Each structure stands twice: as C-alpha cells, then as structure tokens.
Coordinates of C-alpha atoms in Angstrom, one line a residue:
M1 CA 115.4 112.9 -170.8
A2 CA 116.8 113.6 -167.4
Q3 CA 117.2 110.2 -165.6
L4 CA 119.3 109.4 -162.6
W5 CA 119.3 105.6 -163.1
G6 CA 120.6 105.2 -166.7
G7 CA 123.9 103.4 -166.0
R8 CA 122.4 99.9 -166.4
F9 CA 120.7 100.7 -169.8
T10 CA 122.3 100.8 -173.3
K11 CA 119.2 102.2 -175.1
E12 CA 117.2 105.3 -174.6
T13 CA 113.7 104.8 -173.2
D14 CA 111.0 105.2 -175.9
Q15 CA 109.4 108.6 -175.5
L16 CA 105.9 107.2 -175.1
V17 CA 107.1 104.7 -172.4
Y18 CA 109.0 107.6 -170.7
N19 CA 105.9 109.8 -170.7
F20 CA 103.7 106.9 -169.4
N21 CA 106.2 106.2 -166.6
A22 CA 106.9 109.8 -165.6
S23 CA 105.1 111.3 -162.6
I24 CA 106.6 114.9 -162.6
S25 CA 103.3 116.3 -163.9
F26 CA 101.6 115.5 -160.6
D27 CA 104.2 114.7 -158.0
Q28 CA 105.7 118.2 -158.3
K29 CA 102.8 119.0 -156.0
F30 CA 105.0 117.9 -153.1
Y31 CA 108.2 119.6 -153.9
Q32 CA 108.2 121.2 -150.5
Q33 CA 108.0 117.8 -148.8
D34 CA 110.7 116.3 -151.0
I35 CA 113.1 119.1 -150.3
K36 CA 112.4 119.2 -146.6
G37 CA 112.9 115.4 -146.5
S38 CA 116.2 115.8 -148.3
I39 CA 117.3 118.5 -145.9
A40 CA 116.7 116.2 -143.0
H41 CA 118.4 113.3 -144.7
A42 CA 121.5 115.4 -145.5
T43 CA 121.6 116.8 -142.0
M44 CA 121.5 113.3 -140.6
L45 CA 124.2 112.1 -143.0
G46 CA 126.5 114.8 -141.7
E47 CA 125.8 114.2 -138.1
A48 CA 126.3 110.4 -138.5
G49 CA 129.7 111.0 -140.2
I50 CA 128.5 109.3 -143.4
I51 CA 129.4 112.5 -145.3
T52 CA 131.4 115.4 -143.9
K53 CA 129.8 118.2 -142.0
E54 CA 130.9 120.6 -144.7
E55 CA 129.3 118.5 -147.4
S56 CA 126.1 118.2 -145.4
E57 CA 125.9 122.0 -144.9
K58 CA 126.6 122.7 -148.6
I59 CA 123.9 120.3 -149.6
V60 CA 121.4 121.8 -147.1
E61 CA 122.2 125.3 -148.2
G62 CA 121.7 124.3 -151.9
L63 CA 118.4 122.6 -151.1
K64 CA 117.1 125.7 -149.2
G65 CA 118.1 127.8 -152.2
I66 CA 116.1 125.5 -154.6
L67 CA 113.1 125.6 -152.3
S68 CA 113.2 129.4 -152.1
D69 CA 113.6 129.9 -155.8
V70 CA 110.7 127.6 -156.6
E71 CA 108.4 129.3 -154.2
E72 CA 109.5 132.8 -155.5
G73 CA 108.9 131.7 -159.1
K74 CA 112.6 132.0 -160.0
L75 CA 112.9 128.3 -160.7
E76 CA 110.4 126.4 -162.8
I77 CA 109.9 122.7 -162.2
S78 CA 110.7 121.2 -165.6
S79 CA 108.8 118.3 -167.2
K80 CA 112.0 117.1 -168.7
Y81 CA 112.6 115.3 -165.4
E82 CA 111.0 112.0 -164.7
D83 CA 109.8 112.9 -161.2
I84 CA 110.2 115.6 -158.5
H85 CA 113.0 113.7 -156.9
S86 CA 115.0 113.7 -160.1
F87 CA 114.3 117.4 -160.6
V88 CA 115.5 118.4 -157.1
E89 CA 118.6 116.2 -157.2
A90 CA 119.7 117.2 -160.7
T91 CA 119.2 120.9 -159.9
L92 CA 121.2 120.5 -156.7
I93 CA 124.1 118.9 -158.7
D94 CA 123.9 121.6 -161.3
R95 CA 124.3 124.2 -158.5
I96 CA 126.8 122.7 -156.1
G97 CA 128.6 120.2 -158.2
D98 CA 129.7 116.7 -157.3
T99 CA 128.9 117.2 -153.6
G100 CA 125.2 117.1 -154.6
K101 CA 125.6 113.5 -155.8
K102 CA 126.1 112.5 -152.2
L103 CA 122.6 113.5 -151.2
H104 CA 121.2 110.1 -152.3
T105 CA 123.6 108.2 -150.0
G106 CA 121.7 105.6 -148.0
R107 CA 118.3 106.1 -149.5
S108 CA 116.2 104.9 -152.5
R109 CA 113.5 106.6 -154.5
N110 CA 111.2 104.0 -152.9
D111 CA 111.7 105.2 -149.3
Q112 CA 112.0 108.8 -150.6
V113 CA 108.6 108.8 -152.3
A114 CA 107.1 107.0 -149.3
L115 CA 108.4 109.8 -147.1
D116 CA 107.1 112.5 -149.4
M117 CA 103.7 111.0 -149.6
R118 CA 103.5 110.7 -145.8
L119 CA 104.7 114.3 -145.3
Y120 CA 102.2 115.6 -147.8
T121 CA 99.3 113.6 -146.5
R122 CA 100.1 114.6 -142.9
D123 CA 100.1 118.3 -143.9
E124 CA 96.8 117.9 -145.7
V125 CA 95.2 116.1 -142.7
T126 CA 96.0 119.1 -140.6
A127 CA 94.6 121.5 -143.2
L128 CA 91.4 119.4 -143.5
Q129 CA 91.0 119.5 -139.7
G130 CA 91.3 123.3 -139.8
L131 CA 88.5 123.5 -142.3
L132 CA 86.4 121.1 -140.3
K133 CA 86.9 123.2 -137.2
E134 CA 85.7 126.3 -139.1
L135 CA 82.6 124.4 -140.2
M136 CA 81.9 123.1 -136.7
T137 CA 82.3 126.6 -135.3
T138 CA 79.6 127.8 -137.7
L139 CA 77.3 124.9 -136.7
H140 CA 78.0 125.6 -133.1
N141 CA 76.9 129.2 -133.5
I142 CA 73.8 128.2 -135.4
M143 CA 72.9 125.8 -132.6
K144 CA 73.3 128.5 -129.9
D145 CA 71.0 130.9 -131.8
N146 CA 68.2 128.4 -132.5
L147 CA 67.3 126.6 -129.3
D148 CA 63.7 127.7 -129.8
T149 CA 63.4 127.5 -133.6
Y150 CA 60.8 124.8 -134.0
M151 CA 60.7 122.5 -137.0
P152 CA 59.5 119.0 -137.9
G153 CA 61.8 116.1 -137.4
F154 CA 61.5 113.5 -140.1
T155 CA 61.6 109.7 -140.5
H156 CA 61.1 108.2 -144.0
L157 CA 61.1 111.9 -145.2
Q158 CA 57.8 112.2 -143.4
K159 CA 57.1 114.6 -140.6
A160 CA 57.5 112.7 -137.3
Q161 CA 58.0 114.7 -134.1
P162 CA 58.8 118.3 -133.4
V163 CA 62.5 119.3 -132.8
T164 CA 64.5 122.5 -133.0
F165 CA 66.8 123.6 -135.7
A166 CA 69.5 123.6 -133.1
H167 CA 68.9 119.9 -132.5
H168 CA 68.7 119.0 -136.2
V169 CA 72.0 120.9 -136.9
G170 CA 73.5 119.2 -133.8
A171 CA 73.2 115.8 -135.5
Y172 CA 75.6 117.0 -138.2
M173 CA 77.8 118.5 -135.5
E174 CA 78.2 115.0 -134.1
M175 CA 79.1 113.6 -137.5
F176 CA 81.8 116.2 -138.2
K177 CA 83.2 115.7 -134.7
R178 CA 83.7 112.1 -135.5
D179 CA 85.2 113.1 -138.9
Y180 CA 87.7 115.3 -137.1
D181 CA 88.6 112.5 -134.7
R182 CA 89.0 110.0 -137.6
L183 CA 91.6 112.3 -139.1
S184 CA 93.4 112.5 -135.8
D185 CA 93.5 108.7 -135.7
I186 CA 94.9 108.6 -139.2
Y187 CA 97.6 111.2 -138.3
D188 CA 98.7 109.2 -135.3
R189 CA 98.9 105.9 -137.2
M190 CA 100.8 107.3 -140.2
N191 CA 103.2 109.6 -138.3
Y192 CA 106.3 107.3 -138.5
C193 CA 109.2 107.9 -140.8
P194 CA 110.0 105.5 -143.6
L195 CA 113.2 107.2 -144.7
G196 CA 116.1 104.8 -144.3
A197 CA 114.2 101.8 -145.4
G198 CA 116.0 102.0 -148.8
A199 CA 114.6 100.1 -151.7
L200 CA 113.2 97.4 -149.4
A201 CA 115.9 96.0 -147.2
G202 CA 117.5 99.0 -145.5
T203 CA 121.1 100.0 -146.0
T204 CA 124.6 99.1 -144.9
Y205 CA 125.2 102.8 -144.0
P206 CA 124.9 103.6 -140.3
L207 CA 121.9 105.8 -140.6
D208 CA 120.4 107.5 -137.6
R209 CA 116.8 106.9 -138.5
K210 CA 115.5 108.3 -135.2
M211 CA 117.3 111.5 -135.8
T212 CA 115.7 111.8 -139.3
A213 CA 112.3 111.1 -137.8
D214 CA 112.8 113.7 -135.1
L215 CA 113.9 116.3 -137.6
L216 CA 110.8 115.8 -139.6
G217 CA 108.4 115.7 -136.6
F218 CA 107.6 112.0 -136.7
Y219 CA 106.9 109.9 -133.6
G220 CA 109.8 107.6 -134.7
P221 CA 111.1 105.4 -137.5
T222 CA 109.0 102.7 -139.1
L223 CA 110.0 99.2 -138.0
N224 CA 110.0 97.1 -141.1
S225 CA 111.7 98.3 -144.3
M226 CA 109.5 96.2 -146.7
D227 CA 106.3 97.6 -145.1
S228 CA 107.8 101.1 -145.1
V229 CA 108.1 101.3 -148.9
S230 CA 104.9 99.4 -149.7
D231 CA 102.5 100.8 -147.1
R232 CA 99.7 102.9 -148.4
D233 CA 97.2 102.1 -145.7
Y234 CA 97.2 105.7 -144.6
V235 CA 96.2 106.8 -148.1
I236 CA 93.3 104.3 -148.0
E237 CA 92.3 105.4 -144.5
L238 CA 92.4 109.1 -145.6
L239 CA 90.3 108.5 -148.7
S240 CA 87.9 106.5 -146.6
A241 CA 87.7 109.3 -144.1
L242 CA 87.2 111.8 -146.9
S243 CA 84.4 109.7 -148.3
T244 CA 82.7 109.7 -144.9
I245 CA 83.0 113.5 -144.7
C246 CA 81.4 113.6 -148.1
V247 CA 78.6 111.3 -146.9
H248 CA 77.8 113.9 -144.2
L249 CA 78.2 116.9 -146.5
S250 CA 76.0 115.3 -149.1
R251 CA 73.2 114.3 -146.7
F252 CA 73.2 117.9 -145.3
S253 CA 73.3 119.3 -148.9
E254 CA 70.3 117.1 -149.7
E255 CA 68.4 118.7 -146.9
I256 CA 69.4 122.2 -147.8
I257 CA 68.1 121.5 -151.3
I258 CA 64.8 120.3 -149.9
W259 CA 64.5 123.1 -147.4
N260 CA 65.2 125.6 -150.2
S261 CA 62.4 124.3 -152.4
N262 CA 59.2 126.2 -152.9
E263 CA 57.3 123.5 -151.2
Y264 CA 59.2 123.9 -147.9
Q265 CA 60.7 127.4 -147.9
F266 CA 62.5 126.7 -144.6
I267 CA 65.6 128.6 -145.7
E268 CA 66.7 131.1 -148.2
L269 CA 70.2 130.8 -149.6
D270 CA 72.3 133.9 -150.1
D271 CA 72.6 135.2 -153.6
S272 CA 76.4 134.6 -153.5
Y273 CA 75.8 130.9 -153.1
S274 CA 73.1 130.5 -155.7
T275 CA 72.6 130.8 -159.4
G276 CA 69.7 131.5 -161.8
S277 CA 68.4 129.9 -164.9
S278 CA 69.2 131.0 -168.4
I279 CA 65.6 130.7 -169.4
M280 CA 63.5 130.8 -166.2
P281 CA 63.8 134.2 -164.5
Q282 CA 62.2 133.1 -161.3
K283 CA 64.7 130.4 -160.4
K284 CA 67.3 130.6 -157.6
N285 CA 69.1 127.3 -157.7
P286 CA 71.1 125.7 -154.8
D287 CA 74.1 125.0 -157.0
I288 CA 76.7 124.7 -154.3
A289 CA 74.7 122.2 -152.4
E290 CA 74.1 120.2 -155.6
L291 CA 77.8 120.3 -156.5
V292 CA 78.8 119.1 -153.1
R293 CA 76.4 116.3 -153.4
G294 CA 77.7 115.5 -156.8
K295 CA 81.4 115.6 -156.0
T296 CA 80.8 112.9 -153.4
G297 CA 80.9 110.3 -156.1
R298 CA 84.2 111.6 -157.3
V299 CA 85.8 111.1 -153.9
Y300 CA 84.2 107.6 -153.6
G301 CA 85.9 106.8 -156.9
A302 CA 89.3 107.7 -155.6
L303 CA 88.8 105.3 -152.6
I304 CA 87.7 102.4 -154.8
S305 CA 90.6 103.1 -157.2
I306 CA 93.3 102.8 -154.6
L307 CA 91.7 99.8 -152.9
T308 CA 91.6 98.1 -156.3
T309 CA 95.2 99.1 -157.1
M310 CA 96.6 97.8 -153.8
K311 CA 94.7 94.6 -153.5
G312 CA 97.0 92.4 -155.7
I313 CA 100.4 94.0 -155.2
P314 CA 103.1 91.7 -153.7
L315 CA 105.8 93.0 -151.4
A316 CA 107.6 95.3 -151.7
Y317 CA 107.4 98.4 -153.9
N318 CA 105.7 98.1 -157.4
K319 CA 105.2 100.9 -159.9
D320 CA 101.4 100.5 -159.6
M321 CA 101.6 102.4 -156.4
Q322 CA 102.4 105.6 -158.3
E323 CA 98.7 105.6 -159.0
D324 CA 98.1 106.7 -155.4
K325 CA 99.0 110.3 -156.0
E326 CA 96.8 111.8 -158.6
L327 CA 93.6 110.5 -157.2
T328 CA 94.6 111.4 -153.6
F329 CA 95.6 114.9 -154.6
D330 CA 92.3 115.3 -156.4
A331 CA 90.2 113.9 -153.6
I332 CA 91.9 116.1 -151.0
D333 CA 91.4 119.3 -153.1
T334 CA 87.8 118.3 -153.8
V335 CA 86.9 117.8 -150.2
K336 CA 88.7 121.0 -149.0
G337 CA 86.7 123.0 -151.5
C338 CA 83.5 121.3 -150.6
I339 CA 84.0 122.0 -146.8
A340 CA 84.9 125.6 -147.4
L341 CA 82.0 126.4 -149.8
F342 CA 79.5 124.5 -147.7
N343 CA 80.6 126.5 -144.6
G344 CA 80.1 129.7 -146.6
M345 CA 76.7 128.6 -147.8
I346 CA 75.2 127.7 -144.4
S347 CA 76.8 130.7 -142.6
T348 CA 75.0 133.1 -144.9
M349 CA 71.6 131.4 -145.4
K350 CA 68.5 132.8 -143.7
L351 CA 66.0 130.8 -141.8
N352 CA 62.2 131.2 -142.3
K353 CA 61.4 130.2 -138.8
E354 CA 57.6 130.7 -139.1
N355 CA 57.5 128.4 -142.0
M356 CA 59.3 125.8 -140.0
K357 CA 57.0 126.1 -137.1
V358 CA 53.8 126.0 -139.2
S359 CA 55.2 122.9 -141.0
A360 CA 55.7 121.1 -137.7
M361 CA 52.1 122.0 -136.7
K362 CA 50.5 121.0 -140.0
G363 CA 52.5 117.7 -140.0
F364 CA 50.9 116.4 -136.8
T365 CA 54.3 116.1 -135.2
N366 CA 52.7 116.4 -131.8
A367 CA 50.5 113.3 -132.4
T368 CA 52.7 111.2 -130.1
D369 CA 52.4 113.7 -127.3
A370 CA 48.6 113.8 -127.8
A371 CA 48.6 110.0 -127.3
D372 CA 50.8 110.3 -124.3
Y373 CA 48.3 112.8 -122.8
L374 CA 45.5 110.2 -123.1
V375 CA 47.8 107.5 -121.5
K376 CA 48.5 109.8 -118.6
N377 CA 44.8 110.2 -118.1
G378 CA 44.2 106.5 -117.9
V379 CA 43.6 105.4 -121.5
P380 CA 45.5 102.2 -122.5
F381 CA 48.3 103.1 -125.0
R382 CA 46.8 100.9 -127.8
D383 CA 43.4 102.6 -127.4
A384 CA 45.1 106.0 -127.3
H385 CA 47.0 105.3 -130.5
G386 CA 43.7 104.5 -132.2
I387 CA 42.0 107.6 -130.9
I388 CA 44.8 109.9 -132.1
G389 CA 44.7 108.1 -135.5
Q390 CA 41.0 109.1 -135.8
L391 CA 41.8 112.6 -134.7
V392 CA 44.4 113.0 -137.4
L393 CA 41.9 111.8 -140.0
Y394 CA 39.4 114.3 -138.8
C395 CA 42.1 117.1 -139.0
I396 CA 43.0 116.1 -142.6
D397 CA 39.4 116.1 -143.6
N398 CA 38.9 119.6 -142.1
N399 CA 42.4 121.0 -143.0
K400 CA 43.3 121.7 -139.4
A401 CA 46.2 121.1 -137.0
I402 CA 45.4 119.2 -133.8
E403 CA 45.9 122.3 -131.7
E404 CA 43.4 124.2 -133.9
L405 CA 40.5 122.0 -133.0
S406 CA 38.0 123.2 -130.4
I407 CA 37.6 121.4 -127.2
E408 CA 34.1 120.3 -128.4
E409 CA 35.7 118.7 -131.5
L410 CA 38.3 117.0 -129.4
Q411 CA 35.7 115.6 -127.0
K412 CA 33.6 114.2 -129.8
I413 CA 36.5 111.8 -130.5
S414 CA 37.4 111.2 -126.8
P415 CA 35.7 112.7 -123.7
V416 CA 39.1 112.3 -121.9
F417 CA 40.4 115.5 -123.5
K418 CA 40.3 118.6 -121.2
E419 CA 41.4 122.2 -121.7
D420 CA 45.0 121.3 -120.6
I421 CA 45.4 119.3 -123.8
Y422 CA 46.4 122.5 -125.7
D423 CA 49.4 123.1 -123.4
A424 CA 50.3 119.4 -123.5
I425 CA 50.6 119.4 -127.3
S426 CA 52.0 122.8 -128.0
L427 CA 55.3 122.6 -129.9
K428 CA 57.0 124.4 -127.0
T429 CA 55.9 121.8 -124.5
C430 CA 56.6 118.9 -126.9
V431 CA 60.2 120.0 -127.3
E432 CA 60.9 121.4 -123.8
K433 CA 59.8 118.3 -121.9
R434 CA 62.3 116.1 -123.8
N435 CA 65.4 116.8 -121.7
T436 CA 67.2 113.5 -121.5
I437 CA 70.8 114.1 -122.8
G438 CA 70.8 114.0 -126.6
A439 CA 67.1 115.1 -126.8
P440 CA 65.9 118.5 -128.3
G441 CA 64.8 120.0 -125.0
P442 CA 66.6 123.3 -124.1
E443 CA 68.3 122.0 -120.9
A444 CA 69.6 118.9 -122.7
M445 CA 70.8 121.1 -125.7
K446 CA 72.6 123.5 -123.4
Q447 CA 74.6 120.6 -121.9
V448 CA 75.5 119.5 -125.4
I449 CA 76.5 123.0 -126.4
E450 CA 78.8 123.2 -123.4
I451 CA 80.4 119.9 -124.4
N452 CA 80.8 121.2 -128.0
E453 CA 82.3 124.4 -126.7
E454 CA 84.9 122.4 -124.8
F455 CA 85.6 120.2 -127.9
L456 CA 86.2 123.2 -130.1
K457 CA 88.4 124.8 -127.5
N458 CA 90.7 121.8 -127.3
I459 CA 91.3 121.0 -130.9

C-alpha cells in the first residue's frame, strides 16, 4: 500500500479498511487539476524562497512530464495508491528523487483536495455553460422560424388560448437563460483559492497565497483557513443548479413525449433519436426524452446526498466530505449527456404545423377572444362569458369549431354577432393582437428574439 502518512503508525492498515478509505478509483478524474495545482504551488514556493528556484523548476518539470505521460497513455494511474495526490507525489519522487519530497511543503491534503475539487468544478461549470449555449442557440433558431406556427397553449393540460410554437419554446429559452446565469453566479462565488489553508490553520511558511491564486486564475485567496478546507457550498450550489436544469429538461421532455403521441402528432422525432419495440412493429418510442426525464431523479439524489452528508459535520475537514466526489462527478456527466442529447433531439425533430393549428381550433382556444368581441360590442363580461359557454356546448354537440359555425348559428345564440366575428376569432388575430412584451404576438416576439440574440452574443 502506497501511503505518504505512515510514520505515525506501527501496523499496516487492514486491506478492507484501506480499500474503504481509498479514493483513487474516482478522484483520479481530476489528475489534471491536481498536477496544475501542484505546479502553481511549486512555482510559488520557488518565488517565495521557501525552496530554491532550481528545486522549484525541477519539480515543475517533473510534474509536467507526469501530466504529459498520463495524457499520452504512457503512465497509468495505479490503484495501489490511496488517492490521486499520493500517486502524483510518489511518482514525482520516483522520477526526480528527494527534491520531489519538497513539493508538499506548506500544504496539506486537506487544502490540496479542496483546491482540486474547486478547479474541477470550475472547469465543469464552463463546460456546462457551453452545452447550454448550444441548446439555447437551437431554441433561438426554432423561435425565429416559427413566429406564425399556431398551436394551443395549455393550462391544467387542457387547451386554453392560442399561442405560437415560437412563444412556447421561448418559455424554455427563459428557463435555460436563468440556468446559465445561475452557473455564472456559482463560478463567481467559488472562484477563490483555498491552497495555503493547510490542514485547517494555515502554515508558518511565508506562502504567497495571492500569487498561487493568480497562477490558477482565481480572483484571490480564501479568507478563512477553516472554511477553506471544509467548504462544499459550491458543490451544493452546483448540484442544486444541475437539478434545476433537469427540472427544465424533464418538463420539456414530458411535452415532447405528449406531442409525439398518436393523439397529438404535433411533432415527429428523427429516427436517430427514437427506438422501436421488440414485439410491436408500429412503435417509434421517444426514448431520449424518457431517459432525460428519468435521469432527473438521479441528479436530485446527488443533491440530497451531499446536503445530508454536510449537515452534521463540525469544523474543519472530516473524511465524510470525500463523499462529495463520486456523486458530483456522476451528476455532472449525467447532465452534460442530457443537455447534448436533448439538443440533438429537438434540432432534428419535424413539426406537424397543420396538426398544431387544427388542435388549437378544435380546442376552442379562441373562446376568450369571442367573449372579448361581445364585450367590445356592449355585452357585460359576465353575460358574454355565459353566451360563449353556450356556444362551446353547441360546438361540442355538433362537432364544430367556433369559426366553423355559420353566422345564422352564431346569431341564434346572440344577435350581437356580426360578420366581423370571424376575423376577430381567427387564430392569426388572436395571436397577433397580443403584443405586450412577453406575449405571443409577432411584434412582441421579435423584441424578445432581439434580446435573446444579444444574450447569446455576449456569453
């Protein structure tokens, strides 16, 4: 067993205990961050005169060689080491001798792992934002192409008022914009360097923590050494943000599944994002949408797990906190996959625009506008509401949309109706006259599209 802390102990650790304690199987995922952090630390040690410049340069060169060899497959990260930190340091000592033993001067594994986790999380936040930008660009293009694609808007999963597909998709655009901004907030709050905090109380060496922070692209050093090694707020915030992203992806997936059904037939998913049935040859299943919806629970589980782990931990570092890694790695990978696949699915799906339009008409989504027509012609709103209720019942009994009724049929229910009622309740009119900002009318939507264009340009 390769351990860097054995001097205090007279007995070998039991193998089962060692395996239970070890983290190399999962923390090797941030070997790049560990090595980059060590390069910055060694550089600072040399500049601060804590070790000689020659020693610093030798350590940095050795670390760069380890990084290169791992990435090129020449060096395998071995499970005989307890964690990635032990692997890197032991390999360095093997390669450059006793000088490698000076790398750990002025730091602890506590602040080292805190640094690695921050660096890894920071990199993944940036990657997640890149995927969200790609998804939002797809949504933006869909919006631009569907300003006059009419469909029913829903409340309680019942047809309510007519909207456009651009407007409906725009609701998700707003959700993902907020998701992007949440990730930016997390990045800004976490972007402070814990290295130099030591085990929990700093160090007597004259470290230049600002220099280390600058070398690693942080805004500055953290300001309390105990908080530095025990803070996992940024992990909790990230998992919360990932859970919210999953809420939005899952809601959208649910609608994709409904729209793809035989009853709606609003969309047709591309064959590359669908599967068939082993027994029913007619089936074309929306598996990607269902899997995205299903994996949401997995990400929620990671959030609840870290919240539960952290709630009872006294200051400062405790081994419980090692549990932050596996679940965070899994949640990040899961959400990255969900965003990428969801983007591919919606960018290749086809819209059945006529089905959407007919569904809006048959669903009496223009009933509110018919009532407004009566009000504008002097009928009190409460009376108008009752008249349109009777009209809808008549339509249901006769299997007609409101706009399919003759003027004679309309006037039997209310003599106020005139020929201009047909224009007043057409889907085009119903949508186009709603032009306050945020509404589905084309002028309002064009303003929003311009705002989104600017948002995408600046991120």
